[in-house]
Amino acid sequence: MKKLCTVFGHPIAHSLSPKIHQAFAKQFDFELTYTRTDVEGSFEQALKDFVHKGGSGANVTVPFKTQAYDLCREVSPAAHQAKAVNTLLWRHDHWYGTNTDGRGFVQDVVHNLEQSIEYKKILIFGAGGAVRGMLGPILNERPNAIWVANRTLKKAEELCHEFAMPNLKATDFDQLTQHAPYDIIINATSISDDFKGFDIDTEIFKEALVYDLMYSLDGRTPFLEWVKQFDAQELVDGIGMLVEQAALSFEVWFDCIPMTDEVLHQLRQD
Ligand code: NAP
């Protein structure tokens, strides 16, 4: 039977998800139609229309992850903790939602990059939906400390308060050197293409693994282009996370685990 999946978002035209999921489906030799759904009106209506067309599995991206969570009758513990859903599965008469972003990130760092998170000191820029989804899985890896720095400090403080872990704290941009050095620095902000850098002491990047959730096929992003002058140990974009979170979604829909290495390799070559 032909399966129908989609990714909901706005804008969505450049999403790599269809390509990734088609490549996964090929590994198991089944036919998958995976579309992009640009939601300009009601997200709830878009979900109804999708089910009406026979759709059963979907990814959700910016800006609908929180709404997706609200529209699910059943959610996983990961989605419950994140209050955000990036993976939807239609179960007979209702949506089940989960969040694979965080586990996708951890899988990329620990498995693909072979870097342990345990006992590490981590700095995260941003306190939006992606960070919500990532904190639980990162905390499960038992880091020494996580500092969350956000343009709107209050949002970072509220997020850390919600998770209530002694090794998770919010920080202002101008106090970053006080908590340094960091082993891993993550950019989870949605800065634009004309990003020229944060007004911070750039010494903090020295020797750190710098991971940008944003991605590009050549691995260059505005954030990494800025950081590359500051002697980081390694600069990594978020394409590995994208493929890993997609593999976890695929498993939710089809109950089979695709191989990610070759898909990642294929994307980098495009
Ligand atoms: P979001 O919920 O909209 O949050 C955006 C965050 O960026 C907020 O913390 C916001 O700070 C901050 N921000 C925006 N513009 C900024 C600026 N000019 N300077 C400083 N901070 C700024 O977005 P999200 O869902 O968390 O996604 C964040 C990024 O991660 C996006 O680029 C998204 O594409 C990427 N992502 C990648 C993957 C992957 O698989 N690789 C998965 C998920 C997300 P304020 O609170 O102050 O507004």
PDB file of C-alpha atoms and ligand atoms in Angstrom:
ATOM      1  CA  MET A   1       0.000   0.000   0.000  1.00  0.00           C
ATOM      2  CA  LYS A   2       1.259   3.469  -0.873  1.00  0.00           C
ATOM      3  CA  LYS A   3       1.873   5.640   2.187  1.00  0.00           C
ATOM      4  CA  LEU A   4       1.333   9.389   2.385  1.00  0.00           C
ATOM      5  CA  CYS A   5       3.357  11.663   4.670  1.00  0.00           C
ATOM      6  CA  THR A   6       4.083  15.380   4.697  1.00  0.00           C
ATOM      7  CA  VAL A   7       5.957  18.114   6.488  1.00  0.00           C
ATOM      8  CA  PHE A   8       3.885  21.066   7.707  1.00  0.00           C
ATOM      9  CA  GLY A   9       5.509  24.471   8.095  1.00  0.00           C
ATOM     10  CA  HIS A  10       5.667  28.021   6.830  1.00  0.00           C
ATOM     11  CA  PRO A  11       7.812  28.663   4.888  1.00  0.00           C
ATOM     12  CA  ILE A  12       8.537  25.101   3.797  1.00  0.00           C
ATOM     13  CA  ALA A  13       9.697  25.258   0.161  1.00  0.00           C
ATOM     14  CA  HIS A  14      13.338  24.453   0.972  1.00  0.00           C
ATOM     15  CA  SER A  15      12.717  21.575   3.379  1.00  0.00           C
ATOM     16  CA  LEU A  16      14.965  18.570   2.776  1.00  0.00           C
ATOM     17  CA  SER A  17      12.547  16.234   4.572  1.00  0.00           C
ATOM     18  CA  PRO A  18      10.919  14.796   1.389  1.00  0.00           C
ATOM     19  CA  LYS A  19      14.323  13.855   0.011  1.00  0.00           C
ATOM     20  CA  ILE A  20      15.456  12.277   3.287  1.00  0.00           C
ATOM     21  CA  HIS A  21      12.283  10.235   3.792  1.00  0.00           C
ATOM     22  CA  GLN A  22      12.187   9.053   0.172  1.00  0.00           C
ATOM     23  CA  ALA A  23      15.748   7.804   0.645  1.00  0.00           C
ATOM     24  CA  PHE A  24      14.729   5.984   3.841  1.00  0.00           C
ATOM     25  CA  ALA A  25      11.708   4.386   2.138  1.00  0.00           C
ATOM     26  CA  LYS A  26      13.970   3.135  -0.644  1.00  0.00           C
ATOM     27  CA  GLN A  27      16.014   1.228   1.942  1.00  0.00           C
ATOM     28  CA  PHE A  28      12.896  -0.810   2.798  1.00  0.00           C
ATOM     29  CA  ASP A  29      11.627  -1.005  -0.735  1.00  0.00           C
ATOM     30  CA  PHE A  30       8.229   0.554  -0.167  1.00  0.00           C
ATOM     31  CA  GLU A  31       6.458   3.363  -1.963  1.00  0.00           C
ATOM     32  CA  LEU A  32       6.186   6.609  -0.021  1.00  0.00           C
ATOM     33  CA  THR A  33       4.684   9.905  -1.115  1.00  0.00           C
ATOM     34  CA  TYR A  34       6.160  12.600   1.101  1.00  0.00           C
ATOM     35  CA  THR A  35       5.029  16.156   0.346  1.00  0.00           C
ATOM     36  CA  ARG A  36       5.638  19.641   1.729  1.00  0.00           C
ATOM     37  CA  THR A  37       2.554  21.445   3.077  1.00  0.00           C
ATOM     38  CA  ASP A  38       2.938  25.197   3.285  1.00  0.00           C
ATOM     39  CA  VAL A  39       0.356  26.245   5.887  1.00  0.00           C
ATOM     40  CA  GLU A  40      -0.741  29.798   5.237  1.00  0.00           C
ATOM     41  CA  GLY A  41      -4.123  29.574   6.965  1.00  0.00           C
ATOM     42  CA  SER A  42      -5.356  27.344   9.792  1.00  0.00           C
ATOM     43  CA  PHE A  43      -2.972  24.575  10.850  1.00  0.00           C
ATOM     44  CA  GLU A  44      -5.846  22.586  12.352  1.00  0.00           C
ATOM     45  CA  GLN A  45      -7.684  22.666   9.022  1.00  0.00           C
ATOM     46  CA  ALA A  46      -4.515  21.655   7.181  1.00  0.00           C
ATOM     47  CA  LEU A  47      -4.276  18.566   9.428  1.00  0.00           C
ATOM     48  CA  LYS A  48      -7.919  17.660   8.709  1.00  0.00           C
ATOM     49  CA  ASP A  49      -7.381  18.047   4.961  1.00  0.00           C
ATOM     50  CA  PHE A  50      -4.311  15.831   5.158  1.00  0.00           C
ATOM     51  CA  VAL A  51      -6.183  13.011   6.927  1.00  0.00           C
ATOM     52  CA  HIS A  52      -9.002  13.369   4.396  1.00  0.00           C
ATOM     53  CA  LYS A  53      -6.447  12.735   1.625  1.00  0.00           C
ATOM     54  CA  GLY A  54      -5.312   9.550   3.379  1.00  0.00           C
ATOM     55  CA  GLY A  55      -2.250  10.967   5.141  1.00  0.00           C
ATOM     56  CA  SER A  56      -1.132   9.240   8.309  1.00  0.00           C
ATOM     57  CA  GLY A  57       2.315  10.548   9.261  1.00  0.00           C
ATOM     58  CA  ALA A  58       3.686  14.073   9.346  1.00  0.00           C
ATOM     59  CA  ASN A  59       6.595  16.191  10.459  1.00  0.00           C
ATOM     60  CA  VAL A  60       5.930  19.625  11.869  1.00  0.00           C
ATOM     61  CA  THR A  61       8.331  22.519  11.736  1.00  0.00           C
ATOM     62  CA  VAL A  62       8.449  26.264  12.495  1.00  0.00           C
ATOM     63  CA  PRO A  63       6.059  27.777  13.527  1.00  0.00           C
ATOM     64  CA  PHE A  64       3.600  24.970  14.317  1.00  0.00           C
ATOM     65  CA  LYS A  65       5.283  22.669  16.842  1.00  0.00           C
ATOM     66  CA  THR A  66       3.453  24.063  19.867  1.00  0.00           C
ATOM     67  CA  GLN A  67       0.111  24.072  18.072  1.00  0.00           C
ATOM     68  CA  ALA A  68       0.730  20.491  16.986  1.00  0.00           C
ATOM     69  CA  TYR A  69       1.259  19.580  20.648  1.00  0.00           C
ATOM     70  CA  ASP A  70      -2.052  21.227  21.576  1.00  0.00           C
ATOM     71  CA  LEU A  71      -3.902  19.349  18.839  1.00  0.00           C
ATOM     72  CA  CYS A  72      -2.706  15.878  19.903  1.00  0.00           C
ATOM     73  CA  ARG A  73      -4.952  13.738  22.057  1.00  0.00           C
ATOM     74  CA  GLU A  74      -2.030  11.475  22.912  1.00  0.00           C
ATOM     75  CA  VAL A  75       1.639  12.502  23.285  1.00  0.00           C
ATOM     76  CA  SER A  76       4.921  10.814  24.193  1.00  0.00           C
ATOM     77  CA  PRO A  77       6.836  11.739  27.369  1.00  0.00           C
ATOM     78  CA  ALA A  78       9.375  13.591  25.149  1.00  0.00           C
ATOM     79  CA  ALA A  79       6.641  15.746  23.606  1.00  0.00           C
ATOM     80  CA  HIS A  80       5.037  16.293  26.995  1.00  0.00           C
ATOM     81  CA  GLN A  81       8.333  17.527  28.424  1.00  0.00           C
ATOM     82  CA  ALA A  82       9.000  19.756  25.400  1.00  0.00           C
ATOM     83  CA  LYS A  83       5.385  20.951  25.032  1.00  0.00           C
ATOM     84  CA  ALA A  84       6.171  20.753  21.317  1.00  0.00           C
ATOM     85  CA  VAL A  85       5.597  18.088  18.662  1.00  0.00           C
ATOM     86  CA  ASN A  86       7.644  17.551  15.492  1.00  0.00           C
ATOM     87  CA  THR A  87       6.225  14.131  14.573  1.00  0.00           C
ATOM     88  CA  LEU A  88       2.553  13.239  14.154  1.00  0.00           C
ATOM     89  CA  LEU A  89       0.976   9.838  13.670  1.00  0.00           C
ATOM     90  CA  TRP A  90      -2.720   9.445  12.882  1.00  0.00           C
ATOM     91  CA  ARG A  91      -4.125   6.708  15.129  1.00  0.00           C
ATOM     92  CA  HIS A  92      -7.592   5.747  13.824  1.00  0.00           C
ATOM     93  CA  ASP A  93      -9.379   8.857  15.122  1.00  0.00           C
ATOM     94  CA  HIS A  94      -6.781  11.074  16.744  1.00  0.00           C
ATOM     95  CA  TRP A  95      -3.249  12.403  16.496  1.00  0.00           C
ATOM     96  CA  TYR A  96      -0.414  10.944  18.504  1.00  0.00           C
ATOM     97  CA  GLY A  97       2.538  13.328  18.780  1.00  0.00           C
ATOM     98  CA  THR A  98       6.147  12.971  19.739  1.00  0.00           C
ATOM     99  CA  ASN A  99       9.317  15.038  19.561  1.00  0.00           C
ATOM    100  CA  THR A 100      12.430  13.562  17.961  1.00  0.00           C
ATOM    101  CA  ASP A 101      14.525  16.763  17.758  1.00  0.00           C
ATOM    102  CA  GLY A 102      16.437  16.218  20.983  1.00  0.00           C
ATOM    103  CA  ARG A 103      17.190  12.552  20.414  1.00  0.00           C
ATOM    104  CA  GLY A 104      18.215  13.445  16.854  1.00  0.00           C
ATOM    105  CA  PHE A 105      20.715  15.969  18.188  1.00  0.00           C
ATOM    106  CA  VAL A 106      22.137  13.551  20.760  1.00  0.00           C
ATOM    107  CA  GLN A 107      22.379  10.796  18.158  1.00  0.00           C
ATOM    108  CA  ASP A 108      24.321  13.089  15.824  1.00  0.00           C
ATOM    109  CA  VAL A 109      26.752  14.248  18.518  1.00  0.00           C
ATOM    110  CA  VAL A 110      27.288  10.926  20.264  1.00  0.00           C
ATOM    111  CA  HIS A 111      27.048   8.488  17.354  1.00  0.00           C
ATOM    112  CA  ASN A 112      28.060  10.444  14.230  1.00  0.00           C
ATOM    113  CA  LEU A 113      30.554  12.873  15.784  1.00  0.00           C
ATOM    114  CA  GLU A 114      31.647  10.397  18.454  1.00  0.00           C
ATOM    115  CA  GLN A 115      31.612  13.067  21.166  1.00  0.00           C
ATOM    116  CA  SER A 116      30.388  12.225  24.626  1.00  0.00           C
ATOM    117  CA  ILE A 117      28.048  14.677  26.363  1.00  0.00           C
ATOM    118  CA  GLU A 118      28.551  13.141  29.802  1.00  0.00           C
ATOM    119  CA  TYR A 119      30.362  15.502  32.238  1.00  0.00           C
ATOM    120  CA  LYS A 120      30.564  18.217  29.551  1.00  0.00           C
ATOM    121  CA  LYS A 121      29.826  21.880  30.064  1.00  0.00           C
ATOM    122  CA  ILE A 122      27.365  23.123  27.453  1.00  0.00           C
ATOM    123  CA  LEU A 123      26.267  26.562  26.337  1.00  0.00           C
ATOM    124  CA  ILE A 124      23.096  26.925  24.279  1.00  0.00           C
ATOM    125  CA  PHE A 125      22.163  30.125  22.449  1.00  0.00           C
ATOM    126  CA  GLY A 126      18.363  30.326  22.124  1.00  0.00           C
ATOM    127  CA  ALA A 127      15.382  29.267  24.205  1.00  0.00           C
ATOM    128  CA  GLY A 128      12.765  28.522  21.563  1.00  0.00           C
ATOM    129  CA  GLY A 129      10.947  25.369  20.479  1.00  0.00           C
ATOM    130  CA  ALA A 130      14.072  23.512  19.408  1.00  0.00           C
ATOM    131  CA  VAL A 131      15.750  24.017  22.789  1.00  0.00           C
ATOM    132  CA  ARG A 132      12.578  22.847  24.553  1.00  0.00           C
ATOM    133  CA  GLY A 133      12.799  19.618  22.603  1.00  0.00           C
ATOM    134  CA  MET A 134      16.533  19.195  23.172  1.00  0.00           C
ATOM    135  CA  LEU A 135      16.923  19.805  26.892  1.00  0.00           C
ATOM    136  CA  GLY A 136      15.434  16.498  28.097  1.00  0.00           C
ATOM    137  CA  PRO A 137      17.553  14.241  25.867  1.00  0.00           C
ATOM    138  CA  ILE A 138      20.715  16.310  26.532  1.00  0.00           C
ATOM    139  CA  LEU A 139      20.107  16.192  30.307  1.00  0.00           C
ATOM    140  CA  ASN A 140      19.671  12.409  30.035  1.00  0.00           C
ATOM    141  CA  GLU A 141      23.287  12.239  28.832  1.00  0.00           C
ATOM    142  CA  ARG A 142      24.342  13.656  32.247  1.00  0.00           C
ATOM    143  CA  PRO A 143      26.287  16.776  31.286  1.00  0.00           C
ATOM    144  CA  ASN A 144      28.078  18.650  34.034  1.00  0.00           C
ATOM    145  CA  ALA A 145      26.234  21.901  33.320  1.00  0.00           C
ATOM    146  CA  ILE A 146      24.015  23.510  30.695  1.00  0.00           C
ATOM    147  CA  TRP A 147      23.832  27.291  30.370  1.00  0.00           C
ATOM    148  CA  VAL A 148      21.006  28.724  28.288  1.00  0.00           C
ATOM    149  CA  ALA A 149      21.674  32.209  26.864  1.00  0.00           C
ATOM    150  CA  ASN A 150      18.801  33.926  25.141  1.00  0.00           C
ATOM    151  CA  ARG A 151      18.249  37.386  23.676  1.00  0.00           C
ATOM    152  CA  THR A 152      15.138  37.567  25.857  1.00  0.00           C
ATOM    153  CA  LEU A 153      16.645  36.410  29.146  1.00  0.00           C
ATOM    154  CA  LYS A 154      13.244  35.930  30.794  1.00  0.00           C
ATOM    155  CA  LYS A 155      12.359  33.193  28.306  1.00  0.00           C
ATOM    156  CA  ALA A 156      15.551  31.292  29.144  1.00  0.00           C
ATOM    157  CA  GLU A 157      14.862  31.694  32.862  1.00  0.00           C
ATOM    158  CA  GLU A 158      11.303  30.409  32.508  1.00  0.00           C
ATOM    159  CA  LEU A 159      12.469  27.425  30.473  1.00  0.00           C
ATOM    160  CA  CYS A 160      15.146  26.483  33.021  1.00  0.00           C
ATOM    161  CA  HIS A 161      12.663  26.948  35.867  1.00  0.00           C
ATOM    162  CA  GLU A 162      10.261  24.581  34.114  1.00  0.00           C
ATOM    163  CA  PHE A 163      12.863  21.818  33.774  1.00  0.00           C
ATOM    164  CA  ALA A 164      14.035  22.416  37.360  1.00  0.00           C
ATOM    165  CA  MET A 165      17.413  20.693  37.144  1.00  0.00           C
ATOM    166  CA  PRO A 166      20.298  21.937  39.305  1.00  0.00           C
ATOM    167  CA  ASN A 167      22.767  21.708  36.398  1.00  0.00           C
ATOM    168  CA  LEU A 168      20.566  23.785  34.044  1.00  0.00           C
ATOM    169  CA  LYS A 169      20.761  27.584  34.331  1.00  0.00           C
ATOM    170  CA  ALA A 170      19.907  30.674  32.314  1.00  0.00           C
ATOM    171  CA  THR A 171      22.489  33.341  31.619  1.00  0.00           C
ATOM    172  CA  ASP A 172      22.767  36.778  30.120  1.00  0.00           C
ATOM    173  CA  PHE A 173      24.931  37.249  27.028  1.00  0.00           C
ATOM    174  CA  ASP A 174      27.305  39.521  28.948  1.00  0.00           C
ATOM    175  CA  GLN A 175      27.978  36.926  31.670  1.00  0.00           C
ATOM    176  CA  LEU A 176      29.138  34.151  29.378  1.00  0.00           C
ATOM    177  CA  THR A 177      32.838  34.416  30.277  1.00  0.00           C
ATOM    178  CA  GLN A 178      32.013  33.940  33.957  1.00  0.00           C
ATOM    179  CA  HIS A 179      30.764  30.404  33.283  1.00  0.00           C
ATOM    180  CA  ALA A 180      33.412  29.495  30.652  1.00  0.00           C
ATOM    181  CA  PRO A 181      35.110  27.331  29.465  1.00  0.00           C
ATOM    182  CA  TYR A 182      32.459  25.367  27.545  1.00  0.00           C
ATOM    183  CA  ASP A 183      33.061  22.007  25.861  1.00  0.00           C
ATOM    184  CA  ILE A 184      30.064  22.273  23.540  1.00  0.00           C
ATOM    185  CA  ILE A 185      28.429  25.473  22.270  1.00  0.00           C
ATOM    186  CA  ILE A 186      25.124  25.130  20.439  1.00  0.00           C
ATOM    187  CA  ASN A 187      23.426  27.757  18.312  1.00  0.00           C
ATOM    188  CA  ALA A 188      19.670  27.192  18.463  1.00  0.00           C
ATOM    189  CA  THR A 189      18.624  30.698  17.468  1.00  0.00           C
ATOM    190  CA  SER A 190      16.844  31.499  14.234  1.00  0.00           C
ATOM    191  CA  ILE A 191      19.250  34.259  13.169  1.00  0.00           C
ATOM    192  CA  SER A 192      18.986  35.442   9.584  1.00  0.00           C
ATOM    193  CA  ASP A 193      21.378  35.135   6.642  1.00  0.00           C
ATOM    194  CA  ASP A 194      22.803  38.605   7.267  1.00  0.00           C
ATOM    195  CA  PHE A 195      23.924  37.670  10.810  1.00  0.00           C
ATOM    196  CA  LYS A 196      27.136  39.516  11.706  1.00  0.00           C
ATOM    197  CA  GLY A 197      27.805  38.000  15.147  1.00  0.00           C
ATOM    198  CA  PHE A 198      26.670  38.343  18.758  1.00  0.00           C
ATOM    199  CA  ASP A 199      28.108  41.092  20.909  1.00  0.00           C
ATOM    200  CA  ILE A 200      29.949  38.705  23.267  1.00  0.00           C
ATOM    201  CA  ASP A 201      33.487  37.787  24.279  1.00  0.00           C
ATOM    202  CA  THR A 202      34.469  35.402  21.464  1.00  0.00           C
ATOM    203  CA  GLU A 203      37.206  33.768  23.592  1.00  0.00           C
ATOM    204  CA  ILE A 204      34.495  31.342  24.733  1.00  0.00           C
ATOM    205  CA  PHE A 205      34.618  29.523  21.377  1.00  0.00           C
ATOM    206  CA  LYS A 206      38.264  28.539  21.756  1.00  0.00           C
ATOM    207  CA  GLU A 207      38.651  24.714  21.781  1.00  0.00           C
ATOM    208  CA  ALA A 208      34.875  24.140  21.905  1.00  0.00           C
ATOM    209  CA  LEU A 209      32.793  21.890  19.690  1.00  0.00           C
ATOM    210  CA  VAL A 210      30.464  24.423  18.059  1.00  0.00           C
ATOM    211  CA  TYR A 211      27.192  23.004  16.764  1.00  0.00           C
ATOM    212  CA  ASP A 212      24.735  25.071  14.729  1.00  0.00           C
ATOM    213  CA  LEU A 213      21.194  23.721  14.420  1.00  0.00           C
ATOM    214  CA  MET A 214      20.926  25.588  11.143  1.00  0.00           C
ATOM    215  CA  TYR A 215      22.317  23.679   8.200  1.00  0.00           C
ATOM    216  CA  SER A 216      23.325  23.937   4.590  1.00  0.00           C
ATOM    217  CA  LEU A 217      24.405  21.298   2.117  1.00  0.00           C
ATOM    218  CA  ASP A 218      27.993  22.590   2.136  1.00  0.00           C
ATOM    219  CA  GLY A 219      28.024  22.809   5.961  1.00  0.00           C
ATOM    220  CA  ARG A 220      28.419  26.601   5.940  1.00  0.00           C
ATOM    221  CA  THR A 221      25.965  28.699   7.931  1.00  0.00           C
ATOM    222  CA  PRO A 222      26.025  32.384   8.943  1.00  0.00           C
ATOM    223  CA  PHE A 223      26.771  31.417  12.564  1.00  0.00           C
ATOM    224  CA  LEU A 224      29.600  29.019  11.706  1.00  0.00           C
ATOM    225  CA  GLU A 225      31.068  31.479   9.198  1.00  0.00           C
ATOM    226  CA  TRP A 226      31.283  33.996  12.041  1.00  0.00           C
ATOM    227  CA  VAL A 227      32.701  31.524  14.579  1.00  0.00           C
ATOM    228  CA  LYS A 228      35.341  30.036  12.286  1.00  0.00           C
ATOM    229  CA  GLN A 229      37.799  32.851  13.130  1.00  0.00           C
ATOM    230  CA  PHE A 230      37.758  32.034  16.877  1.00  0.00           C
ATOM    231  CA  ASP A 231      39.801  28.786  17.096  1.00  0.00           C
ATOM    232  CA  ALA A 232      36.983  26.373  17.872  1.00  0.00           C
ATOM    233  CA  GLN A 233      37.889  22.677  18.028  1.00  0.00           C
ATOM    234  CA  GLU A 234      35.221  21.671  15.497  1.00  0.00           C
ATOM    235  CA  LEU A 235      32.381  23.391  13.625  1.00  0.00           C
ATOM    236  CA  VAL A 236      29.311  21.334  12.796  1.00  0.00           C
ATOM    237  CA  ASP A 237      26.020  22.290  11.131  1.00  0.00           C
ATOM    238  CA  GLY A 238      22.646  20.710  11.908  1.00  0.00           C
ATOM    239  CA  ILE A 239      22.202  18.474   8.895  1.00  0.00           C
ATOM    240  CA  GLY A 240      23.160  15.386  10.906  1.00  0.00           C
ATOM    241  CA  MET A 241      20.505  16.258  13.481  1.00  0.00           C
ATOM    242  CA  LEU A 242      17.986  16.772  10.685  1.00  0.00           C
ATOM    243  CA  VAL A 243      18.631  13.305   9.272  1.00  0.00           C
ATOM    244  CA  GLU A 244      18.686  11.652  12.717  1.00  0.00           C
ATOM    245  CA  GLN A 245      15.425  13.250  13.880  1.00  0.00           C
ATOM    246  CA  ALA A 246      13.890  12.226  10.549  1.00  0.00           C
ATOM    247  CA  ALA A 247      15.005   8.611  11.073  1.00  0.00           C
ATOM    248  CA  LEU A 248      13.316   8.595  14.482  1.00  0.00           C
ATOM    249  CA  SER A 249      10.093   9.968  12.933  1.00  0.00           C
ATOM    250  CA  PHE A 250      10.276   7.309  10.230  1.00  0.00           C
ATOM    251  CA  GLU A 251      10.490   4.664  12.953  1.00  0.00           C
ATOM    252  CA  VAL A 252       7.360   6.071  14.639  1.00  0.00           C
ATOM    253  CA  TRP A 253       5.374   5.843  11.374  1.00  0.00           C
ATOM    254  CA  PHE A 254       6.658   2.588   9.894  1.00  0.00           C
ATOM    255  CA  ASP A 255       8.180   0.688  12.798  1.00  0.00           C
ATOM    256  CA  CYS A 256      11.510   0.233  11.031  1.00  0.00           C
ATOM    257  CA  ILE A 257      14.809   2.008  11.632  1.00  0.00           C
ATOM    258  CA  PRO A 258      16.531   3.428   8.544  1.00  0.00           C
ATOM    259  CA  MET A 259      20.289   3.753   8.126  1.00  0.00           C
ATOM    260  CA  THR A 260      21.294   7.392   8.274  1.00  0.00           C
ATOM    261  CA  ASP A 261      24.982   7.396   7.236  1.00  0.00           C
ATOM    262  CA  GLU A 262      24.420   6.907   3.542  1.00  0.00           C
ATOM    263  CA  VAL A 263      21.574   9.451   3.405  1.00  0.00           C
ATOM    264  CA  LEU A 264      23.735  12.026   5.150  1.00  0.00           C
ATOM    265  CA  HIS A 265      26.571  11.290   2.758  1.00  0.00           C
ATOM    266  CA  GLN A 266      24.225  11.573  -0.225  1.00  0.00           C
ATOM    267  CA  LEU A 267      22.886  14.973   0.943  1.00  0.00           C
ATOM    268  CA  ARG A 268      26.381  16.373   1.428  1.00  0.00           C
ATOM    269  CA  GLN A 269      27.237  15.394  -2.139  1.00  0.00           C
ATOM    270  CA  ASP A 270      24.236  17.169  -3.690  1.00  0.00           C
TER     271      ASP A 270
HETATM  272  P1  NAP B   1      11.941  29.522  17.678  1.00  0.00           P
HETATM  273  O1  NAP B   1      11.090  28.733  18.597  1.00  0.00           O
HETATM  274  O2  NAP B   1      11.320  30.524  16.797  1.00  0.00           O
HETATM  275  O3  NAP B   1      13.060  30.235  18.595  1.00  0.00           O
HETATM  276  C1  NAP B   1      13.969  31.134  18.020  1.00  0.00           C
HETATM  277  C2  NAP B   1      15.059  31.481  19.016  1.00  0.00           C
HETATM  278  O4  NAP B   1      16.018  32.307  18.324  1.00  0.00           O
HETATM  279  C3  NAP B   1      14.564  32.307  20.209  1.00  0.00           C
HETATM  280  O5  NAP B   1      15.287  31.909  21.341  1.00  0.00           O
HETATM  281  C4  NAP B   1      14.909  33.748  19.795  1.00  0.00           C
HETATM  282  O6  NAP B   1      15.167  34.607  20.890  1.00  0.00           O
HETATM  283  C5  NAP B   1      16.211  33.509  19.066  1.00  0.00           C
HETATM  284  N1  NAP B   1      16.534  34.570  18.084  1.00  0.00           N
HETATM  285  C6  NAP B   1      15.879  34.850  16.940  1.00  0.00           C
HETATM  286  N2  NAP B   1      16.498  35.864  16.287  1.00  0.00           N
HETATM  287  C7  NAP B   1      17.577  36.206  17.047  1.00  0.00           C
HETATM  288  C8  NAP B   1      18.597  37.179  16.913  1.00  0.00           C
HETATM  289  N3  NAP B   1      18.646  37.988  15.866  1.00  0.00           N
HETATM  290  N4  NAP B   1      19.541  37.259  17.877  1.00  0.00           N
HETATM  291  C9  NAP B   1      19.495  36.431  18.957  1.00  0.00           C
HETATM  292  N5  NAP B   1      18.556  35.484  19.141  1.00  0.00           N
HETATM  293  C10 NAP B   1      17.609  35.376  18.203  1.00  0.00           C
HETATM  294  O7  NAP B   1      12.778  28.555  16.697  1.00  0.00           O
HETATM  295  P2  NAP B   1      13.215  27.039  16.978  1.00  0.00           P
HETATM  296  O8  NAP B   1      12.131  26.117  16.559  1.00  0.00           O
HETATM  297  O9  NAP B   1      13.725  26.945  18.366  1.00  0.00           O
HETATM  298  O10 NAP B   1      14.400  26.854  15.913  1.00  0.00           O
HETATM  299  C11 NAP B   1      15.648  27.479  16.104  1.00  0.00           C
HETATM  300  C12 NAP B   1      16.576  27.121  14.943  1.00  0.00           C
HETATM  301  O11 NAP B   1      16.868  25.732  14.983  1.00  0.00           O
HETATM  302  C13 NAP B   1      15.956  27.389  13.563  1.00  0.00           C
HETATM  303  O12 NAP B   1      16.967  27.885  12.724  1.00  0.00           O
HETATM  304  C14 NAP B   1      15.527  26.015  13.102  1.00  0.00           C
HETATM  305  O13 NAP B   1      15.496  25.894  11.701  1.00  0.00           O
HETATM  306  C15 NAP B   1      16.635  25.154  13.706  1.00  0.00           C
HETATM  307  N6  NAP B   1      16.261  23.732  13.895  1.00  0.00           N
HETATM  308  C16 NAP B   1      17.029  22.789  13.282  1.00  0.00           C
HETATM  309  C17 NAP B   1      16.743  21.458  13.468  1.00  0.00           C
HETATM  310  C18 NAP B   1      17.602  20.411  12.805  1.00  0.00           C
HETATM  311  O14 NAP B   1      17.157  19.261  12.698  1.00  0.00           O
HETATM  312  N7  NAP B   1      18.804  20.733  12.395  1.00  0.00           N
HETATM  313  C19 NAP B   1      15.649  21.068  14.272  1.00  0.00           C
HETATM  314  C20 NAP B   1      14.900  22.063  14.900  1.00  0.00           C
HETATM  315  C21 NAP B   1      15.205  23.391  14.699  1.00  0.00           C
HETATM  316  P3  NAP B   1      13.975  35.437  21.583  1.00  0.00           P
HETATM  317  O15 NAP B   1      13.370  34.533  22.580  1.00  0.00           O
HETATM  318  O16 NAP B   1      14.680  36.591  22.197  1.00  0.00           O
HETATM  319  O17 NAP B   1      13.025  35.847  20.493  1.00  0.00           O
END
